[in-house]
C-alpha cells in the first residue's frame, strides 16, 4: 500500500480536528440557544399566567374578564394570554371557563389531572393538534381554590431552532471543505522547497558530487536540511576523491613491481641461460615480491584501521629505552649508508603507549630520516618530556621537503617530487600509518623541514592514563 505523503498526513488530521471542533462548537451553540429560548418561554408563560389571573373577577360563581377596553396594550396582552386558557374548579377538577381555541382543540385536561395540577402546579406540554406549552397556577377567590392553565404555541421557537440547525448542518461540510483546501494549499506551499530540494538532490550523482543543494537564505529548517545534506555531499566528495587517489595509487604501486616481474620472466625465458642467470633473475624477483608483500601489508593495515578493527594494548613504558633499542636495529643500515646516528635519550621519558605500534611509528620516522639523508649526514634522535608530553624528535640533515610537498606528506601514496626522494625506495604509506598510530594514542605529530637542509619530525604522546585513549579510535586518519 502506498504510504500517505506529508501533505495528506497534514491535511487529513487537520480536517478531522477542524470537523470535531466545528461539531462540538455547533452543538454547544445549539444547546445554549435552545435552553435560552426555553427559559425565555417559561418566563413569558409565568408572566401571561399571573397577568391573566389579575384580570379575572367572579360574578357569583362565574368568572369574568374585567379590563379597560380602551387600553390597547392590555387588550393585546389578554389576546395572547387568553388564547389557550382553562380555569378549573379546585374542588371538582371540572372546567369552569376556557378559551374558544382551547374548547375547539379539546385542550382541557380531565378532572383527575386538574386536581393533580392543583397539588403540583407547573409546566406541561401537548402536541395533539399543535405544539403547546402550558403553565398552571393555583389561586383562591371567595374562599374557593381554582387552577388557571395558560398555554402558548411552541411552533415559532421550534421553527427557528430547526432553521438554525439546518444552517449549521449546511455550513459544516462547506467549512470542512474550505479547511481541507486551505490546509492542502498551505502545506503544498510549505513543502514546495522540500520538493525542489528532492529534485536537486536527485540530480546529484557520483559523477557530479561537486554540485550542491540550493539554499534560499531564509535560515529555516529547509535551509538547515540543505546545509546538512551539503555537508554530507562534501564528505562524500572527499571520500570518493580519496578513494580515487587510493585506487590510482594502488594501481601505480602494483604496476611497477608487476611490470618488473613480467619483464624479468620474459627475458629469462627468451633464450636459454646458465643456472647462475636464473638465480640472478629469481633473486631480483624475490625483491619485487618482498616489495609487493610490504605494500599489501600496509594496505591491509590501513583497511583494518579504517574498519576500526585495531585495538591498542596500552601500557606505561619508557620512550628512551624503546628508542635506544630501535637504534640498535637500524644502526647497521645507517652505517651501510654512511649516515651518522646520534642518540640523545639520556633520561627516562614515561609514556602511555602500545610498544609494538609505537615501535612501528618510530621505525618509519627513523627509516625515512636515514633513507633521505645522503652519506656523511647525521640523524639525531631525541626524547624528553615537554609540557607534560612524552616527546620524540627525529631530525636529519637530509634532502628536506619542499614547502609545496610538506602539507601532503601524510597523505596516502604521496611521495615528494624531489628526484632523490623518488629515487629512494618506498611506497608512500609509511607516514600515513605513522600519523594514524600517533593519533590513535591521542598524540600529535608535526614536521618542520626545508628543502636541501633537512627535516625534523616531532611526536608527542600522553604521559598519564588520564590523557591516554580509553578505546582504540576507529578512523583516526582516513
Ligand atoms: P615512503 O617513505 O615510503 O616514500 P612515507 O609515507 O614514509 O613514504 O613518506 C612520504 C614522503 O615524505 C616520502 O616519499 C618523502 O618524499 C617525504 N619524507 C618523509 N620523511 C622524510 C625525511 N626525513 N626527509 C625528506 N623527505 C621525507
Short mmCIF file of C-alpha atoms and ligand atoms in Angstrom, two decimals:
data_model
loop_
_atom_site.label_atom_id
_atom_site.label_comp_id
_atom_site.label_asym_id
_atom_site.label_seq_id
_atom_site.Cartn_x
_atom_site.Cartn_y
_atom_site.Cartn_z
CA UNK A 1 0.00 0.00 0.00
CA UNK A 2 1.33 3.41 -0.94
CA UNK A 3 2.18 5.49 2.13
CA UNK A 4 0.44 8.85 2.53
CA UNK A 5 2.56 11.88 1.68
CA UNK A 6 3.33 14.55 4.28
CA UNK A 7 0.81 16.84 2.58
CA UNK A 8 -2.02 14.31 3.04
CA UNK A 9 -0.79 13.44 6.52
CA UNK A 10 -1.04 17.12 7.45
CA UNK A 11 -4.38 17.73 5.74
CA UNK A 12 -6.32 14.67 6.95
CA UNK A 13 -5.76 15.12 10.72
CA UNK A 14 -6.18 18.86 10.44
CA UNK A 15 -9.51 18.45 8.61
CA UNK A 16 -10.58 15.81 11.17
CA UNK A 17 -9.68 18.11 14.05
CA UNK A 18 -11.43 21.03 12.41
CA UNK A 19 -14.56 18.90 11.87
CA UNK A 20 -14.51 17.83 15.52
CA UNK A 21 -14.11 21.42 16.75
CA UNK A 22 -16.90 22.67 14.47
CA UNK A 23 -19.25 19.86 15.57
CA UNK A 24 -18.51 20.47 19.27
CA UNK A 25 -18.87 24.26 18.96
CA UNK A 26 -22.01 23.93 16.75
CA UNK A 27 -23.78 21.57 19.12
CA UNK A 28 -22.77 23.66 22.16
CA UNK A 29 -24.11 26.77 20.47
CA UNK A 30 -27.32 24.91 19.55
CA UNK A 31 -27.84 23.66 23.11
CA UNK A 32 -27.19 27.06 24.70
CA UNK A 33 -29.60 28.74 22.28
CA UNK A 34 -32.28 26.09 22.82
CA UNK A 35 -32.09 26.31 26.63
CA UNK A 36 -32.14 30.14 26.43
CA UNK A 37 -35.29 30.02 24.32
CA UNK A 38 -36.80 27.50 26.73
CA UNK A 39 -36.11 29.71 29.74
CA UNK A 40 -37.47 32.75 27.95
CA UNK A 41 -40.67 30.88 27.03
CA UNK A 42 -41.19 29.77 30.64
CA UNK A 43 -40.72 33.35 31.83
CA UNK A 44 -43.25 34.53 29.29
CA UNK A 45 -45.72 31.85 30.36
CA UNK A 46 -45.27 32.85 34.03
CA UNK A 47 -45.91 36.45 33.09
CA UNK A 48 -49.02 35.56 30.99
CA UNK A 49 -50.45 33.25 33.64
CA UNK A 50 -50.08 35.58 36.64
CA UNK A 51 -51.09 38.57 34.46
CA UNK A 52 -54.29 36.87 33.27
CA UNK A 53 -55.22 35.94 36.82
CA UNK A 54 -55.12 39.66 37.68
CA UNK A 55 -57.92 40.35 35.18
CA UNK A 56 -60.24 37.52 36.31
CA UNK A 57 -63.13 38.56 38.57
CA UNK A 58 -66.11 36.47 39.81
CA UNK A 59 -69.71 37.29 39.26
CA UNK A 60 -71.04 34.95 41.94
CA UNK A 61 -69.52 31.59 40.83
CA UNK A 62 -68.98 32.79 37.28
CA UNK A 63 -65.54 34.05 36.32
CA UNK A 64 -65.42 37.10 34.02
CA UNK A 65 -62.53 39.05 32.49
CA UNK A 66 -62.62 42.65 33.65
CA UNK A 67 -60.37 45.19 31.95
CA UNK A 68 -60.33 48.60 30.32
CA UNK A 69 -61.27 48.03 26.68
CA UNK A 70 -59.72 51.35 25.70
CA UNK A 71 -56.28 50.22 26.81
CA UNK A 72 -54.72 48.63 23.71
CA UNK A 73 -51.72 47.18 25.48
CA UNK A 74 -53.99 45.34 27.93
CA UNK A 75 -56.14 44.21 25.03
CA UNK A 76 -53.10 42.89 23.23
CA UNK A 77 -51.83 41.16 26.37
CA UNK A 78 -55.17 39.49 27.07
CA UNK A 79 -55.49 38.36 23.44
CA UNK A 80 -52.23 36.44 23.80
CA UNK A 81 -52.71 35.26 27.38
CA UNK A 82 -56.28 34.07 26.92
CA UNK A 83 -55.84 32.28 23.59
CA UNK A 84 -55.30 28.84 25.12
CA UNK A 85 -56.51 29.03 28.73
CA UNK A 86 -58.64 26.93 31.03
CA UNK A 87 -59.92 27.63 34.53
CA UNK A 88 -60.63 24.58 36.70
CA UNK A 89 -62.63 24.34 39.89
CA UNK A 90 -60.26 23.32 42.68
CA UNK A 91 -62.82 21.01 44.33
CA UNK A 92 -64.31 19.04 41.45
CA UNK A 93 -61.50 19.47 38.94
CA UNK A 94 -64.07 20.45 36.29
CA UNK A 95 -63.51 23.25 33.76
CA UNK A 96 -65.32 26.39 34.77
CA UNK A 97 -64.11 28.51 31.85
CA UNK A 98 -61.83 28.16 28.80
CA UNK A 99 -60.94 29.99 25.60
CA UNK A 100 -62.62 29.29 22.29
CA UNK A 101 -59.43 27.76 20.78
CA UNK A 102 -58.97 25.61 23.88
CA UNK A 103 -62.52 24.27 23.57
CA UNK A 104 -62.14 23.70 19.83
CA UNK A 105 -58.87 21.82 20.21
CA UNK A 106 -60.04 19.91 23.33
CA UNK A 107 -57.08 21.14 25.33
CA UNK A 108 -58.71 20.88 28.75
CA UNK A 109 -57.42 18.09 30.96
CA UNK A 110 -59.61 15.57 32.83
CA UNK A 111 -60.86 16.48 36.35
CA UNK A 112 -58.39 13.97 37.84
CA UNK A 113 -55.49 15.65 36.01
CA UNK A 114 -56.77 19.09 37.02
CA UNK A 115 -56.77 18.01 40.68
CA UNK A 116 -53.21 16.72 40.18
CA UNK A 117 -52.26 20.18 38.80
CA UNK A 118 -53.83 21.69 41.93
CA UNK A 119 -51.38 19.71 44.04
CA UNK A 120 -48.38 20.13 41.71
CA UNK A 121 -48.79 23.23 39.55
CA UNK A 122 -46.07 23.76 36.94
CA UNK A 123 -45.40 23.29 33.21
CA UNK A 124 -46.74 20.65 30.84
CA UNK A 125 -46.79 20.17 27.08
CA UNK A 126 -49.11 18.71 24.44
CA UNK A 127 -48.58 18.03 20.75
CA UNK A 128 -52.01 16.68 19.91
CA UNK A 129 -53.14 19.42 17.48
CA UNK A 130 -50.19 21.79 17.73
CA UNK A 131 -47.08 22.01 19.89
CA UNK A 132 -48.17 23.90 23.03
CA UNK A 133 -46.70 24.51 26.46
CA UNK A 134 -48.88 25.28 29.49
CA UNK A 135 -48.30 26.94 32.83
CA UNK A 136 -50.65 26.15 35.72
CA UNK A 137 -51.05 28.25 38.85
CA UNK A 138 -53.37 27.84 41.83
CA UNK A 139 -55.30 30.79 43.27
CA UNK A 140 -58.17 31.38 45.63
CA UNK A 141 -61.21 33.54 45.25
CA UNK A 142 -64.20 33.85 47.58
CA UNK A 143 -62.80 31.03 49.72
CA UNK A 144 -62.56 28.59 46.77
CA UNK A 145 -59.45 27.22 45.07
CA UNK A 146 -59.00 27.46 41.29
CA UNK A 147 -56.39 26.22 38.83
CA UNK A 148 -55.56 28.56 35.94
CA UNK A 149 -53.79 26.82 33.00
CA UNK A 150 -52.45 29.14 30.27
CA UNK A 151 -50.74 27.89 27.09
CA UNK A 152 -48.59 29.32 24.29
CA UNK A 153 -47.57 27.86 20.94
CA UNK A 154 -44.08 26.35 20.59
CA UNK A 155 -44.26 26.44 16.80
CA UNK A 156 -42.28 29.68 16.27
CA UNK A 157 -39.44 28.66 18.57
CA UNK A 158 -39.24 25.19 17.11
CA UNK A 159 -39.18 26.55 13.55
CA UNK A 160 -36.39 28.98 14.48
CA UNK A 161 -34.34 26.18 16.06
CA UNK A 162 -34.89 23.94 13.05
CA UNK A 163 -33.70 26.68 10.72
CA UNK A 164 -30.58 27.30 12.81
CA UNK A 165 -29.86 23.56 12.85
CA UNK A 166 -30.27 23.35 9.05
CA UNK A 167 -27.93 26.29 8.52
CA UNK A 168 -25.33 24.70 10.84
CA UNK A 169 -25.58 21.35 9.05
CA UNK A 170 -25.19 23.08 5.70
CA UNK A 171 -22.22 25.14 6.87
CA UNK A 172 -20.44 22.13 8.34
CA UNK A 173 -19.36 20.41 5.10
CA UNK A 174 -18.63 23.79 3.49
CA UNK A 175 -16.35 24.76 6.41
CA UNK A 176 -14.62 21.36 6.41
CA UNK A 177 -14.11 21.50 2.65
CA UNK A 178 -12.72 25.02 2.92
CA UNK A 179 -10.36 23.96 5.72
CA UNK A 180 -9.17 20.95 3.68
CA UNK A 181 -8.50 23.18 0.69
CA UNK A 182 -6.70 25.82 2.77
CA UNK A 183 -4.55 23.19 4.53
CA UNK A 184 -3.81 21.48 1.21
CA UNK A 185 -2.69 24.74 -0.38
CA UNK A 186 -0.68 25.92 2.67
CA UNK A 187 1.04 22.55 3.18
CA UNK A 188 1.75 22.43 -0.56
CA UNK A 189 3.42 25.84 -0.35
CA UNK A 190 5.35 24.85 2.79
CA UNK A 191 6.54 21.62 1.16
CA UNK A 192 7.47 23.21 -2.18
CA UNK A 193 11.09 23.84 -1.10
CA UNK A 194 11.30 20.19 0.02
CA UNK A 195 10.18 19.10 -3.47
CA UNK A 196 12.78 21.40 -5.03
CA UNK A 197 15.40 20.01 -2.65
CA UNK A 198 14.45 16.46 -3.62
CA UNK A 199 14.74 17.25 -7.34
CA UNK A 200 18.08 19.00 -6.81
CA UNK A 201 19.37 16.07 -4.72
CA UNK A 202 18.12 13.65 -7.38
CA UNK A 203 20.35 15.36 -9.95
CA UNK A 204 23.46 14.80 -7.82
CA UNK A 205 25.24 11.56 -8.55
CA UNK A 206 28.68 10.05 -8.05
CA UNK A 207 29.86 11.78 -11.24
CA UNK A 208 28.93 15.31 -10.12
CA UNK A 209 29.38 15.23 -6.36
CA UNK A 210 30.76 18.78 -6.53
CA UNK A 211 27.21 20.09 -7.03
CA UNK A 212 25.36 21.44 -4.00
CA UNK A 213 21.73 21.89 -2.98
CA UNK A 214 20.43 25.46 -3.29
CA UNK A 215 19.95 27.49 -0.11
CA UNK A 216 17.10 30.03 -0.07
CA UNK A 217 18.84 32.12 2.56
CA UNK A 218 15.85 32.10 4.92
CA UNK A 219 17.73 30.14 7.60
CA UNK A 220 14.67 27.95 8.21
CA UNK A 221 14.54 24.16 8.70
CA UNK A 222 14.69 23.55 4.94
CA UNK A 223 17.86 25.63 4.65
CA UNK A 224 19.36 23.75 7.61
CA UNK A 225 18.41 20.47 5.90
CA UNK A 226 20.05 21.63 2.66
CA UNK A 227 23.16 22.68 4.61
CA UNK A 228 23.30 19.28 6.34
CA UNK A 229 22.93 17.46 3.02
CA UNK A 230 25.61 19.70 1.50
CA UNK A 231 27.94 18.75 4.36
CA UNK A 232 27.22 15.09 3.64
CA UNK A 233 27.85 15.65 -0.09
CA UNK A 234 31.12 17.40 0.74
CA UNK A 235 32.22 14.45 2.88
CA UNK A 236 31.11 12.05 0.17
CA UNK A 237 33.00 14.03 -2.44
CA UNK A 238 36.14 13.99 -0.30
CA UNK A 239 35.76 10.26 0.37
CA UNK A 240 35.24 9.49 -3.31
CA UNK A 241 38.24 11.64 -4.23
CA UNK A 242 40.33 9.85 -1.61
CA UNK A 243 39.13 6.52 -2.98
CA UNK A 244 40.05 7.58 -6.50
CA UNK A 245 43.51 8.67 -5.35
CA UNK A 246 43.82 5.48 -3.38
CA UNK A 247 42.89 3.31 -6.37
CA UNK A 248 45.22 5.27 -8.63
CA UNK A 249 47.97 4.93 -6.00
CA UNK A 250 47.50 1.18 -5.63
CA UNK A 251 47.42 0.66 -9.39
CA UNK A 252 50.58 2.68 -9.76
CA UNK A 253 52.38 0.91 -6.92
CA UNK A 254 51.34 -2.53 -8.17
CA UNK A 255 52.13 -1.85 -11.81
CA UNK A 256 55.85 -1.15 -11.30
CA UNK A 257 56.83 -4.37 -9.48
CA UNK A 258 54.48 -6.46 -11.65
CA UNK A 259 56.00 -4.98 -14.82
CA UNK A 260 59.48 -5.77 -13.44
CA UNK A 261 58.46 -9.33 -12.60
CA UNK A 262 56.94 -9.82 -16.05
CA UNK A 263 59.95 -8.27 -17.86
CA UNK A 264 62.45 -10.37 -15.96
CA UNK A 265 60.46 -13.58 -16.51
CA UNK A 266 60.12 -12.85 -20.25
CA UNK A 267 63.84 -12.11 -20.52
CA UNK A 268 64.77 -15.30 -18.70
CA UNK A 269 62.55 -17.37 -20.99
CA UNK A 270 63.66 -15.62 -24.18
CA UNK A 271 66.87 -17.57 -24.51
CA UNK A 272 68.50 -20.47 -22.78
CA UNK A 273 70.64 -19.21 -19.92
CA UNK A 274 73.03 -20.53 -17.42
CA UNK A 275 71.71 -21.58 -13.98
CA UNK A 276 73.52 -18.55 -12.45
CA UNK A 277 71.49 -16.20 -14.64
CA UNK A 278 68.26 -17.83 -13.47
CA UNK A 279 69.42 -17.44 -9.88
CA UNK A 280 70.07 -13.75 -10.50
CA UNK A 281 66.61 -13.27 -12.05
CA UNK A 282 64.92 -15.15 -9.21
CA UNK A 283 66.80 -13.10 -6.59
CA UNK A 284 65.68 -9.90 -8.26
CA UNK A 285 62.12 -11.21 -8.46
CA UNK A 286 62.23 -12.10 -4.76
CA UNK A 287 62.97 -8.43 -4.01
CA UNK A 288 59.93 -7.39 -6.02
CA UNK A 289 57.84 -9.98 -4.16
CA UNK A 290 59.07 -8.51 -0.86
CA UNK A 291 58.07 -5.06 -2.05
CA UNK A 292 54.62 -6.34 -3.07
CA UNK A 293 54.27 -8.04 0.30
CA UNK A 294 55.13 -4.81 2.12
CA UNK A 295 52.61 -2.93 0.03
CA UNK A 296 49.85 -5.47 0.69
CA UNK A 297 50.70 -5.49 4.43
CA UNK A 298 50.42 -1.71 4.58
CA UNK A 299 47.14 -1.76 2.62
CA UNK A 300 45.70 -4.42 4.91
CA UNK A 301 46.74 -2.40 7.94
CA UNK A 302 45.02 0.70 6.54
CA UNK A 303 41.87 -1.32 5.77
CA UNK A 304 41.78 -2.76 9.30
CA UNK A 305 42.35 0.66 10.83
CA UNK A 306 39.58 2.07 8.63
CA UNK A 307 37.22 -0.65 9.88
CA UNK A 308 38.17 0.18 13.49
CA UNK A 309 39.49 -3.34 13.97
CA UNK A 310 42.82 -2.40 15.50
CA UNK A 311 42.97 -2.23 19.27
CA UNK A 312 45.84 -0.79 21.28
CA UNK A 313 47.37 -2.64 24.23
CA UNK A 314 48.36 0.45 26.19
CA UNK A 315 50.94 0.30 28.93
CA UNK A 316 53.33 2.56 30.76
CA UNK A 317 56.75 2.43 29.14
CA UNK A 318 59.99 4.34 28.89
CA UNK A 319 60.24 6.06 25.49
CA UNK A 320 64.03 6.50 25.82
CA UNK A 321 64.62 2.75 26.31
CA UNK A 322 62.30 1.91 23.38
CA UNK A 323 64.12 4.30 21.00
CA UNK A 324 67.55 3.11 22.17
CA UNK A 325 66.51 -0.45 21.32
CA UNK A 326 65.32 0.59 17.85
CA UNK A 327 68.53 2.43 17.09
CA UNK A 328 70.43 -0.82 17.53
CA UNK A 329 68.18 -2.40 14.85
CA UNK A 330 68.74 0.37 12.34
CA UNK A 331 72.39 1.17 13.05
CA UNK A 332 73.59 -1.41 10.52
CA UNK A 333 71.61 0.19 7.68
CA UNK A 334 72.74 3.68 8.73
CA UNK A 335 76.37 2.53 8.78
CA UNK A 336 75.98 0.98 5.32
CA UNK A 337 74.72 4.33 4.04
CA UNK A 338 77.41 6.22 5.95
CA UNK A 339 74.83 8.14 7.94
CA UNK A 340 75.79 9.07 11.45
CA UNK A 341 73.16 8.18 14.11
CA UNK A 342 73.15 10.36 17.20
CA UNK A 343 71.09 9.39 20.24
CA UNK A 344 70.04 11.89 22.89
CA UNK A 345 67.92 9.71 25.14
CA UNK A 346 69.69 10.07 28.47
CA UNK A 347 66.88 10.36 30.97
CA UNK A 348 63.78 8.13 31.20
CA UNK A 349 60.67 9.52 29.48
CA UNK A 350 57.43 7.89 30.67
CA UNK A 351 54.72 7.38 28.04
CA UNK A 352 51.41 5.53 27.81
CA UNK A 353 51.59 3.54 24.58
CA UNK A 354 51.34 0.21 22.83
CA UNK A 355 55.06 -0.71 22.41
CA UNK A 356 54.56 -2.66 19.16
CA UNK A 357 52.66 0.11 17.38
CA UNK A 358 54.89 2.82 18.79
CA UNK A 359 57.99 0.94 17.55
CA UNK A 360 56.43 0.75 14.12
CA UNK A 361 55.75 4.52 14.05
CA UNK A 362 59.21 5.42 15.34
CA UNK A 363 60.87 2.98 12.93
CA UNK A 364 59.08 4.62 9.99
CA UNK A 365 60.40 8.03 11.04
CA UNK A 366 63.97 6.83 11.69
CA UNK A 367 63.97 4.78 8.48
CA UNK A 368 62.82 7.82 6.47
CA UNK A 369 65.43 10.04 8.13
CA UNK A 370 68.19 7.58 7.22
CA UNK A 371 66.75 6.97 3.71
CA UNK A 372 66.55 10.64 2.83
CA UNK A 373 69.89 11.67 4.28
CA UNK A 374 72.90 11.48 1.95
CA UNK A 375 76.12 9.81 3.02
CA UNK A 376 78.01 11.87 5.57
CA UNK A 377 74.81 13.31 7.06
CA UNK A 378 73.52 12.96 10.60
CA UNK A 379 70.25 11.68 12.04
CA UNK A 380 69.55 12.77 15.60
CA UNK A 381 67.03 11.08 17.87
CA UNK A 382 65.98 12.91 20.98
CA UNK A 383 63.50 12.05 23.74
CA UNK A 384 62.28 14.36 26.51
CA UNK A 385 59.23 15.44 28.49
CA UNK A 386 57.87 18.74 27.13
CA UNK A 387 54.84 20.48 28.67
CA UNK A 388 53.66 17.21 30.17
CA UNK A 389 54.03 15.27 26.88
CA UNK A 390 56.47 12.47 26.12
CA UNK A 391 58.29 13.83 23.07
CA UNK A 392 60.31 12.09 20.37
CA UNK A 393 62.16 14.25 17.86
CA UNK A 394 63.89 12.80 14.77
CA UNK A 395 65.95 15.35 12.89
CA UNK A 396 68.18 14.81 9.90
CA UNK A 397 70.49 16.80 7.67
CA UNK A 398 68.94 15.19 4.58
CA UNK A 399 67.28 16.36 1.39
CA UNK A 400 64.39 18.06 3.25
CA UNK A 401 60.88 18.56 1.95
CA UNK A 402 59.73 21.47 -0.17
CA UNK A 403 57.04 23.86 1.11
CA UNK A 404 54.68 22.57 -1.62
CA UNK A 405 55.06 18.93 -0.55
CA UNK A 406 55.05 19.50 3.18
CA UNK A 407 51.22 19.57 3.72
CA UNK A 408 50.75 16.37 1.69
CA UNK A 409 53.39 14.01 3.00
CA UNK A 410 50.93 12.33 5.41
CA UNK A 411 48.50 11.55 2.52
CA UNK A 412 48.33 8.02 1.24
CA UNK A 413 50.81 7.17 -1.55
CA UNK A 414 52.20 10.70 -1.52
CA UNK A 415 55.87 10.84 -2.26
CA UNK A 416 57.61 14.20 -2.64
CA UNK A 417 58.66 15.13 -6.14
CA UNK A 418 62.37 15.63 -5.44
CA UNK A 419 64.38 13.39 -7.72
CA UNK A 420 66.26 11.99 -4.77
CA UNK A 421 63.08 11.17 -2.95
CA UNK A 422 61.66 9.34 -5.98
CA UNK A 423 64.94 7.51 -6.41
CA UNK A 424 64.68 6.18 -2.86
CA UNK A 425 62.65 3.05 -2.40
CA UNK A 426 59.27 3.45 -0.73
CA UNK A 427 55.53 3.18 -1.26
CA UNK A 428 54.27 6.40 0.30
CA UNK A 429 52.26 4.79 3.10
CA UNK A 430 54.78 4.97 5.97
CA UNK A 431 53.85 8.45 7.22
CA UNK A 432 50.10 7.78 6.79
CA UNK A 433 50.43 4.78 9.08
CA UNK A 434 52.69 6.68 11.49
CA UNK A 435 50.17 9.53 11.77
CA UNK A 436 47.37 7.07 12.41
CA UNK A 437 49.36 5.29 15.14
CA UNK A 438 50.26 8.56 16.88
CA UNK A 439 46.70 9.89 16.74
CA UNK A 440 45.33 6.55 17.89
CA UNK A 441 47.42 7.16 21.02
CA UNK A 442 45.81 10.61 21.35
CA UNK A 443 49.16 12.10 20.45
CA UNK A 444 50.30 14.59 17.81
CA UNK A 445 52.83 14.57 15.02
CA UNK A 446 54.36 17.68 13.45
CA UNK A 447 57.01 18.28 10.82
CA UNK A 448 59.37 21.13 10.08
CA UNK A 449 61.54 20.94 7.00
CA UNK A 450 63.44 22.92 4.46
CA UNK A 451 64.42 21.56 1.07
CA UNK A 452 68.15 20.77 0.97
CA UNK A 453 68.60 21.47 4.70
CA UNK A 454 66.92 18.56 6.45
CA UNK A 455 63.72 17.65 8.28
CA UNK A 456 62.52 17.38 11.87
CA UNK A 457 59.55 15.24 12.93
CA UNK A 458 58.13 15.74 16.45
CA UNK A 459 55.84 13.17 18.06
CA UNK A 460 54.06 13.88 21.33
CA UNK A 461 52.42 11.17 23.43
CA UNK A 462 50.45 11.16 26.69
CA UNK A 463 52.44 10.54 29.84
CA UNK A 464 49.47 9.61 32.02
CA UNK A 465 46.43 7.32 31.63
CA UNK A 466 44.07 10.31 32.05
CA UNK A 467 45.20 11.75 28.72
CA UNK A 468 45.60 8.36 27.02
CA UNK A 469 42.71 6.97 24.91
CA UNK A 470 40.22 4.69 26.68
CA UNK A 471 39.33 2.86 23.47
CA UNK A 472 41.11 2.48 20.15
CA UNK A 473 39.89 5.19 17.76
CA UNK A 474 38.16 3.83 14.69
CA UNK A 475 39.07 6.08 11.80
CA UNK A 476 41.69 8.41 13.09
CA UNK A 477 43.41 9.13 9.79
CA UNK A 478 41.01 8.37 6.98
P1 LIG B 1 57.94 6.41 1.70
O1 LIG B 1 59.00 6.68 2.69
O2 LIG B 1 57.59 5.02 1.53
O3 LIG B 1 58.11 7.14 0.42
P2 LIG B 1 56.37 7.88 3.59
O4 LIG B 1 54.91 7.98 3.74
O5 LIG B 1 57.11 7.37 4.74
O6 LIG B 1 56.59 7.05 2.30
O7 LIG B 1 56.90 9.30 3.24
C1 LIG B 1 56.23 10.08 2.27
C2 LIG B 1 57.17 11.06 1.63
O8 LIG B 1 57.56 12.07 2.56
C3 LIG B 1 58.45 10.44 1.19
O9 LIG B 1 58.35 9.86 -0.08
C4 LIG B 1 59.39 11.66 1.14
O10 LIG B 1 59.17 12.37 -0.05
C5 LIG B 1 58.89 12.50 2.30
N1 LIG B 1 59.69 12.28 3.51
C6 LIG B 1 59.37 11.60 4.60
N2 LIG B 1 60.33 11.65 5.54
C7 LIG B 1 61.30 12.42 5.02
C8 LIG B 1 62.54 12.89 5.51
N3 LIG B 1 63.03 12.58 6.71
N4 LIG B 1 63.27 13.68 4.68
C9 LIG B 1 62.82 14.01 3.47
N5 LIG B 1 61.65 13.63 2.95
C10 LIG B 1 60.89 12.84 3.71
#
